[in-house]
Amino acid sequence: MRPIFVTAIDTGIGKTVVSAILVERLKADYWKPIQSGDLDNSDTQTVKRLVTNPATVFHPEAYRLTQPFSPHKSAELDGISIDLNNIKVPETPNQLVIEGAGGLMVPLNDKHFIIDLIQKFEAEVVLVVRHYLGSINHTLLSLSILQQRGIPVSSIVILGENDLYSEKAIRNFAGDIKFETIPLTDHVDRAFILRHC
């Protein structure tokens, strides 16, 4: 089984919510390789609170950075450097959902980006999209670089209100990639996650 890597076209789009839905739907394991900031309320802890199935194992982060910035900046402020050789996919017989940080070209150090992690893990991508002015460009650029790298995209998840014009433009480029739309809500809880499994 290829791991599923949840990434997005921007930061704050909803990767954690989509990760929780996938983990619950598949009864998969969850792993966030790099957590930047908010260590007392990390994405791993958030997904733990949202998931109800007893099968999921939550694997510890490879890097826990104290500052709430891009991983390369957070690491430098913490006096360390992120080394891809130190980030190893957890061994599990279960399906694994991996949550990224920000988008594909978020830097990890002076040479590597989130997309390099995806390639290293031989993962397939779930791309999380939210419609806003500029989101078509961000989505097509993301799909384009994934295509150039030969990284498979299993689905595009539109989080929030749909825009038929934006979706049509994305579908025309995306070809046979599966689409899913999940409505936004002010209150994401276990009931919300279960409704969308």
PDB file of C-alpha atoms in Angstrom:
ATOM      1  CA  MET A   1       0.000   0.000   0.000  1.00  0.00           C
ATOM      2  CA  ARG A   2       1.267   3.419  -0.918  1.00  0.00           C
ATOM      3  CA  PRO A   3       1.004   5.930   1.911  1.00  0.00           C
ATOM      4  CA  ILE A   4      -1.536   8.718   1.347  1.00  0.00           C
ATOM      5  CA  PHE A   5       0.028  12.170   1.648  1.00  0.00           C
ATOM      6  CA  VAL A   6      -2.408  14.993   2.365  1.00  0.00           C
ATOM      7  CA  THR A   7      -1.169  18.305   0.996  1.00  0.00           C
ATOM      8  CA  ALA A   8      -2.878  21.533  -0.034  1.00  0.00           C
ATOM      9  CA  ILE A   9      -2.634  24.492  -2.385  1.00  0.00           C
ATOM     10  CA  ASP A  10      -1.900  26.869   0.511  1.00  0.00           C
ATOM     11  CA  THR A  11      -1.592  26.942   4.278  1.00  0.00           C
ATOM     12  CA  GLY A  12      -4.722  26.939   6.446  1.00  0.00           C
ATOM     13  CA  ILE A  13      -6.807  25.227   3.760  1.00  0.00           C
ATOM     14  CA  GLY A  14      -7.957  22.242   5.841  1.00  0.00           C
ATOM     15  CA  LYS A  15      -5.404  19.424   5.606  1.00  0.00           C
ATOM     16  CA  THR A  16      -5.999  18.370   9.206  1.00  0.00           C
ATOM     17  CA  VAL A  17      -9.769  18.059   8.741  1.00  0.00           C
ATOM     18  CA  VAL A  18      -9.320  16.043   5.541  1.00  0.00           C
ATOM     19  CA  SER A  19      -6.649  13.902   7.218  1.00  0.00           C
ATOM     20  CA  ALA A  20      -9.045  13.105  10.080  1.00  0.00           C
ATOM     21  CA  ILE A  21     -11.794  12.142   7.620  1.00  0.00           C
ATOM     22  CA  LEU A  22      -9.438   9.837   5.705  1.00  0.00           C
ATOM     23  CA  VAL A  23      -8.077   8.275   8.904  1.00  0.00           C
ATOM     24  CA  GLU A  24     -11.604   7.564  10.148  1.00  0.00           C
ATOM     25  CA  ARG A  25     -12.869   6.384   6.750  1.00  0.00           C
ATOM     26  CA  LEU A  26      -9.962   3.987   6.181  1.00  0.00           C
ATOM     27  CA  LYS A  27      -9.227   3.182   9.843  1.00  0.00           C
ATOM     28  CA  ALA A  28      -5.727   4.216   8.841  1.00  0.00           C
ATOM     29  CA  ASP A  29      -2.692   5.197  10.899  1.00  0.00           C
ATOM     30  CA  TYR A  30      -1.775   8.886  11.064  1.00  0.00           C
ATOM     31  CA  TRP A  31       1.601  10.619  10.905  1.00  0.00           C
ATOM     32  CA  LYS A  32       2.640  14.261  10.755  1.00  0.00           C
ATOM     33  CA  PRO A  33       6.390  14.161  10.017  1.00  0.00           C
ATOM     34  CA  ILE A  34       7.040  17.827  10.846  1.00  0.00           C
ATOM     35  CA  GLN A  35       5.073  19.932  13.320  1.00  0.00           C
ATOM     36  CA  SER A  36       5.905  23.647  13.431  1.00  0.00           C
ATOM     37  CA  GLY A  37       4.644  25.466  16.503  1.00  0.00           C
ATOM     38  CA  ASP A  38       1.655  24.897  18.803  1.00  0.00           C
ATOM     39  CA  LEU A  39       3.155  21.731  20.252  1.00  0.00           C
ATOM     40  CA  ASP A  40       0.547  21.707  23.039  1.00  0.00           C
ATOM     41  CA  ASN A  41      -2.239  21.557  20.458  1.00  0.00           C
ATOM     42  CA  SER A  42      -0.540  19.832  17.524  1.00  0.00           C
ATOM     43  CA  ASP A  43      -2.212  18.488  14.396  1.00  0.00           C
ATOM     44  CA  THR A  44      -1.639  14.969  15.725  1.00  0.00           C
ATOM     45  CA  GLN A  45      -3.544  15.828  18.898  1.00  0.00           C
ATOM     46  CA  THR A  46      -6.331  17.423  16.853  1.00  0.00           C
ATOM     47  CA  VAL A  47      -6.764  14.329  14.678  1.00  0.00           C
ATOM     48  CA  LYS A  48      -6.691  12.155  17.815  1.00  0.00           C
ATOM     49  CA  ARG A  49      -9.611  14.158  19.235  1.00  0.00           C
ATOM     50  CA  LEU A  50     -11.600  13.835  15.993  1.00  0.00           C
ATOM     51  CA  VAL A  51     -11.103  10.115  15.297  1.00  0.00           C
ATOM     52  CA  THR A  52     -13.210   7.473  17.047  1.00  0.00           C
ATOM     53  CA  ASN A  53     -12.022   4.153  15.650  1.00  0.00           C
ATOM     54  CA  PRO A  54      -9.777   2.046  17.907  1.00  0.00           C
ATOM     55  CA  ALA A  55      -7.531   0.754  15.092  1.00  0.00           C
ATOM     56  CA  THR A  56      -5.657   3.973  14.316  1.00  0.00           C
ATOM     57  CA  VAL A  57      -2.097   4.343  15.579  1.00  0.00           C
ATOM     58  CA  PHE A  58      -0.720   7.899  15.874  1.00  0.00           C
ATOM     59  CA  HIS A  59       2.969   7.906  15.066  1.00  0.00           C
ATOM     60  CA  PRO A  60       5.288  10.510  16.653  1.00  0.00           C
ATOM     61  CA  GLU A  61       6.591  13.409  14.595  1.00  0.00           C
ATOM     62  CA  ALA A  62      10.151  13.246  13.258  1.00  0.00           C
ATOM     63  CA  TYR A  63      10.583  16.954  14.027  1.00  0.00           C
ATOM     64  CA  ARG A  64       8.715  18.988  16.657  1.00  0.00           C
ATOM     65  CA  LEU A  65       9.603  22.630  16.049  1.00  0.00           C
ATOM     66  CA  THR A  66       8.665  25.266  18.601  1.00  0.00           C
ATOM     67  CA  GLN A  67       8.068  28.207  16.248  1.00  0.00           C
ATOM     68  CA  PRO A  68       4.877  28.629  14.110  1.00  0.00           C
ATOM     69  CA  PHE A  69       6.593  29.310  10.792  1.00  0.00           C
ATOM     70  CA  SER A  70       7.645  27.463   7.647  1.00  0.00           C
ATOM     71  CA  PRO A  71       9.669  24.379   8.705  1.00  0.00           C
ATOM     72  CA  HIS A  72      12.997  25.749   7.408  1.00  0.00           C
ATOM     73  CA  LYS A  73      12.592  28.972   9.423  1.00  0.00           C
ATOM     74  CA  SER A  74      11.259  27.216  12.523  1.00  0.00           C
ATOM     75  CA  ALA A  75      14.146  24.741  12.442  1.00  0.00           C
ATOM     76  CA  GLU A  76      16.752  27.487  12.107  1.00  0.00           C
ATOM     77  CA  LEU A  77      15.209  29.433  14.996  1.00  0.00           C
ATOM     78  CA  ASP A  78      15.348  26.215  17.056  1.00  0.00           C
ATOM     79  CA  GLY A  79      19.027  25.817  16.133  1.00  0.00           C
ATOM     80  CA  ILE A  80      18.628  22.673  14.058  1.00  0.00           C
ATOM     81  CA  SER A  81      18.504  21.657  10.404  1.00  0.00           C
ATOM     82  CA  ILE A  82      15.918  19.300   8.938  1.00  0.00           C
ATOM     83  CA  ASP A  83      17.618  16.269   7.400  1.00  0.00           C
ATOM     84  CA  LEU A  84      15.467  14.119   5.108  1.00  0.00           C
ATOM     85  CA  ASN A  85      17.560  11.072   6.081  1.00  0.00           C
ATOM     86  CA  ASN A  86      16.179  11.410   9.621  1.00  0.00           C
ATOM     87  CA  ILE A  87      12.565  11.238   8.413  1.00  0.00           C
ATOM     88  CA  LYS A  88      11.604   7.607   7.990  1.00  0.00           C
ATOM     89  CA  VAL A  89       8.091   6.330   7.269  1.00  0.00           C
ATOM     90  CA  PRO A  90       6.763   4.448  10.312  1.00  0.00           C
ATOM     91  CA  GLU A  91       6.517   0.704   9.873  1.00  0.00           C
ATOM     92  CA  THR A  92       2.899  -0.388   9.961  1.00  0.00           C
ATOM     93  CA  PRO A  93       0.808  -3.097   8.281  1.00  0.00           C
ATOM     94  CA  ASN A  94      -2.007  -0.543   8.140  1.00  0.00           C
ATOM     95  CA  GLN A  95      -2.770   2.141   5.561  1.00  0.00           C
ATOM     96  CA  LEU A  96      -0.883   5.304   6.532  1.00  0.00           C
ATOM     97  CA  VAL A  97      -2.174   8.863   6.155  1.00  0.00           C
ATOM     98  CA  ILE A  98       0.617  11.459   6.222  1.00  0.00           C
ATOM     99  CA  GLU A  99      -0.181  15.130   6.739  1.00  0.00           C
ATOM    100  CA  GLY A 100       2.171  17.683   5.229  1.00  0.00           C
ATOM    101  CA  ALA A 101       2.965  21.250   6.254  1.00  0.00           C
ATOM    102  CA  GLY A 102       1.586  23.981   4.007  1.00  0.00           C
ATOM    103  CA  GLY A 103       1.858  23.323   0.278  1.00  0.00           C
ATOM    104  CA  LEU A 104       4.165  21.392  -2.012  1.00  0.00           C
ATOM    105  CA  MET A 105       6.953  23.974  -2.281  1.00  0.00           C
ATOM    106  CA  VAL A 106       7.210  24.771   1.414  1.00  0.00           C
ATOM    107  CA  PRO A 107      10.959  24.614   2.163  1.00  0.00           C
ATOM    108  CA  LEU A 108      12.336  22.152   4.702  1.00  0.00           C
ATOM    109  CA  ASN A 109      15.938  23.337   4.420  1.00  0.00           C
ATOM    110  CA  ASP A 110      18.107  25.049   1.791  1.00  0.00           C
ATOM    111  CA  LYS A 111      17.655  22.195  -0.710  1.00  0.00           C
ATOM    112  CA  HIS A 112      14.450  20.289  -0.028  1.00  0.00           C
ATOM    113  CA  PHE A 113      10.733  20.937  -0.080  1.00  0.00           C
ATOM    114  CA  ILE A 114       7.576  19.122   1.029  1.00  0.00           C
ATOM    115  CA  ILE A 115       7.289  17.597  -2.459  1.00  0.00           C
ATOM    116  CA  ASP A 116      10.685  15.938  -1.918  1.00  0.00           C
ATOM    117  CA  LEU A 117       9.256  14.185   1.156  1.00  0.00           C
ATOM    118  CA  ILE A 118       6.304  12.927  -0.892  1.00  0.00           C
ATOM    119  CA  GLN A 119       8.681  11.535  -3.505  1.00  0.00           C
ATOM    120  CA  LYS A 120      10.914   9.952  -0.851  1.00  0.00           C
ATOM    121  CA  PHE A 121       7.891   8.250   0.732  1.00  0.00           C
ATOM    122  CA  GLU A 122       6.585   7.008  -2.668  1.00  0.00           C
ATOM    123  CA  ALA A 123       3.197   8.300  -1.567  1.00  0.00           C
ATOM    124  CA  GLU A 124       0.070   9.129  -3.496  1.00  0.00           C
ATOM    125  CA  VAL A 125      -1.398  12.582  -2.962  1.00  0.00           C
ATOM    126  CA  VAL A 126      -4.737  13.873  -1.791  1.00  0.00           C
ATOM    127  CA  LEU A 127      -4.749  17.564  -2.746  1.00  0.00           C
ATOM    128  CA  VAL A 128      -6.922  19.820  -0.577  1.00  0.00           C
ATOM    129  CA  VAL A 129      -8.379  22.873  -2.321  1.00  0.00           C
ATOM    130  CA  ARG A 130     -10.456  25.813  -1.183  1.00  0.00           C
ATOM    131  CA  HIS A 131     -11.915  28.255  -3.719  1.00  0.00           C
ATOM    132  CA  TYR A 132     -10.680  31.841  -3.497  1.00  0.00           C
ATOM    133  CA  LEU A 133      -9.397  34.389  -5.992  1.00  0.00           C
ATOM    134  CA  GLY A 134      -6.161  32.817  -7.260  1.00  0.00           C
ATOM    135  CA  SER A 135      -6.993  29.264  -6.209  1.00  0.00           C
ATOM    136  CA  ILE A 136      -7.280  27.984  -9.796  1.00  0.00           C
ATOM    137  CA  ASN A 137      -3.707  29.074 -10.447  1.00  0.00           C
ATOM    138  CA  HIS A 138      -2.479  27.547  -7.169  1.00  0.00           C
ATOM    139  CA  THR A 139      -4.315  24.281  -7.874  1.00  0.00           C
ATOM    140  CA  LEU A 140      -3.078  23.909 -11.463  1.00  0.00           C
ATOM    141  CA  LEU A 141       0.497  24.775 -10.474  1.00  0.00           C
ATOM    142  CA  SER A 142       0.327  22.110  -7.747  1.00  0.00           C
ATOM    143  CA  LEU A 143      -1.066  19.504 -10.143  1.00  0.00           C
ATOM    144  CA  SER A 144       1.509  20.449 -12.762  1.00  0.00           C
ATOM    145  CA  ILE A 145       4.540  19.952 -10.513  1.00  0.00           C
ATOM    146  CA  LEU A 146       3.128  16.669  -9.163  1.00  0.00           C
ATOM    147  CA  GLN A 147       2.677  15.510 -12.754  1.00  0.00           C
ATOM    148  CA  GLN A 148       6.245  16.570 -13.641  1.00  0.00           C
ATOM    149  CA  ARG A 149       7.593  14.571 -10.708  1.00  0.00           C
ATOM    150  CA  GLY A 150       5.499  11.511 -11.596  1.00  0.00           C
ATOM    151  CA  ILE A 151       3.661  11.610  -8.268  1.00  0.00           C
ATOM    152  CA  PRO A 152       0.152  10.111  -8.459  1.00  0.00           C
ATOM    153  CA  VAL A 153      -2.818  12.165  -7.265  1.00  0.00           C
ATOM    154  CA  SER A 154      -5.627   9.948  -5.989  1.00  0.00           C
ATOM    155  CA  SER A 155      -8.130  12.746  -5.373  1.00  0.00           C
ATOM    156  CA  ILE A 156      -8.791  16.458  -5.096  1.00  0.00           C
ATOM    157  CA  VAL A 157     -10.843  17.436  -2.055  1.00  0.00           C
ATOM    158  CA  ILE A 158     -12.655  20.758  -2.271  1.00  0.00           C
ATOM    159  CA  LEU A 159     -13.229  21.992   1.252  1.00  0.00           C
ATOM    160  CA  GLY A 160     -16.006  24.570   1.539  1.00  0.00           C
ATOM    161  CA  GLU A 161     -18.444  26.129  -0.878  1.00  0.00           C
ATOM    162  CA  ASN A 162     -18.012  24.999  -4.448  1.00  0.00           C
ATOM    163  CA  ASP A 163     -17.524  27.269  -7.457  1.00  0.00           C
ATOM    164  CA  LEU A 164     -18.631  25.647 -10.692  1.00  0.00           C
ATOM    165  CA  TYR A 165     -16.374  27.843 -12.842  1.00  0.00           C
ATOM    166  CA  SER A 166     -13.302  27.077 -10.749  1.00  0.00           C
ATOM    167  CA  GLU A 167     -14.102  23.379 -10.587  1.00  0.00           C
ATOM    168  CA  LYS A 168     -14.622  23.195 -14.358  1.00  0.00           C
ATOM    169  CA  ALA A 169     -11.215  24.796 -14.981  1.00  0.00           C
ATOM    170  CA  ILE A 170      -9.545  22.383 -12.554  1.00  0.00           C
ATOM    171  CA  ARG A 171     -11.368  19.335 -13.952  1.00  0.00           C
ATOM    172  CA  ASN A 172     -10.319  20.235 -17.495  1.00  0.00           C
ATOM    173  CA  PHE A 173      -6.695  20.034 -16.377  1.00  0.00           C
ATOM    174  CA  ALA A 174      -7.019  17.197 -13.869  1.00  0.00           C
ATOM    175  CA  GLY A 175      -8.416  14.583 -16.237  1.00  0.00           C
ATOM    176  CA  ASP A 176      -9.527  11.424 -14.457  1.00  0.00           C
ATOM    177  CA  ILE A 177      -8.580  12.490 -10.923  1.00  0.00           C
ATOM    178  CA  LYS A 178     -11.433  11.870  -8.479  1.00  0.00           C
ATOM    179  CA  PHE A 179     -13.107  14.941  -6.914  1.00  0.00           C
ATOM    180  CA  GLU A 180     -14.819  15.193  -3.531  1.00  0.00           C
ATOM    181  CA  THR A 181     -16.498  18.210  -1.944  1.00  0.00           C
ATOM    182  CA  ILE A 182     -16.764  18.624   1.831  1.00  0.00           C
ATOM    183  CA  PRO A 183     -18.731  21.595   3.224  1.00  0.00           C
ATOM    184  CA  LEU A 184     -17.105  23.962   5.682  1.00  0.00           C
ATOM    185  CA  THR A 185     -18.410  24.410   9.178  1.00  0.00           C
ATOM    186  CA  ASP A 186     -17.495  26.628  12.111  1.00  0.00           C
ATOM    187  CA  HIS A 187     -17.439  23.624  14.409  1.00  0.00           C
ATOM    188  CA  VAL A 188     -15.518  20.507  13.392  1.00  0.00           C
ATOM    189  CA  ASP A 189     -16.148  17.660  15.818  1.00  0.00           C
ATOM    190  CA  ARG A 190     -16.362  13.873  15.737  1.00  0.00           C
ATOM    191  CA  ALA A 191     -19.923  13.990  14.393  1.00  0.00           C
ATOM    192  CA  PHE A 192     -18.781  16.144  11.450  1.00  0.00           C
ATOM    193  CA  ILE A 193     -15.925  13.732  10.681  1.00  0.00           C
ATOM    194  CA  LEU A 194     -18.238  10.701  10.844  1.00  0.00           C
ATOM    195  CA  ARG A 195     -20.754  12.394   8.516  1.00  0.00           C
ATOM    196  CA  HIS A 196     -18.109  12.674   5.823  1.00  0.00           C
ATOM    197  CA  CYS A 197     -16.512   9.249   6.115  1.00  0.00           C
TER     198      CYS A 197
END
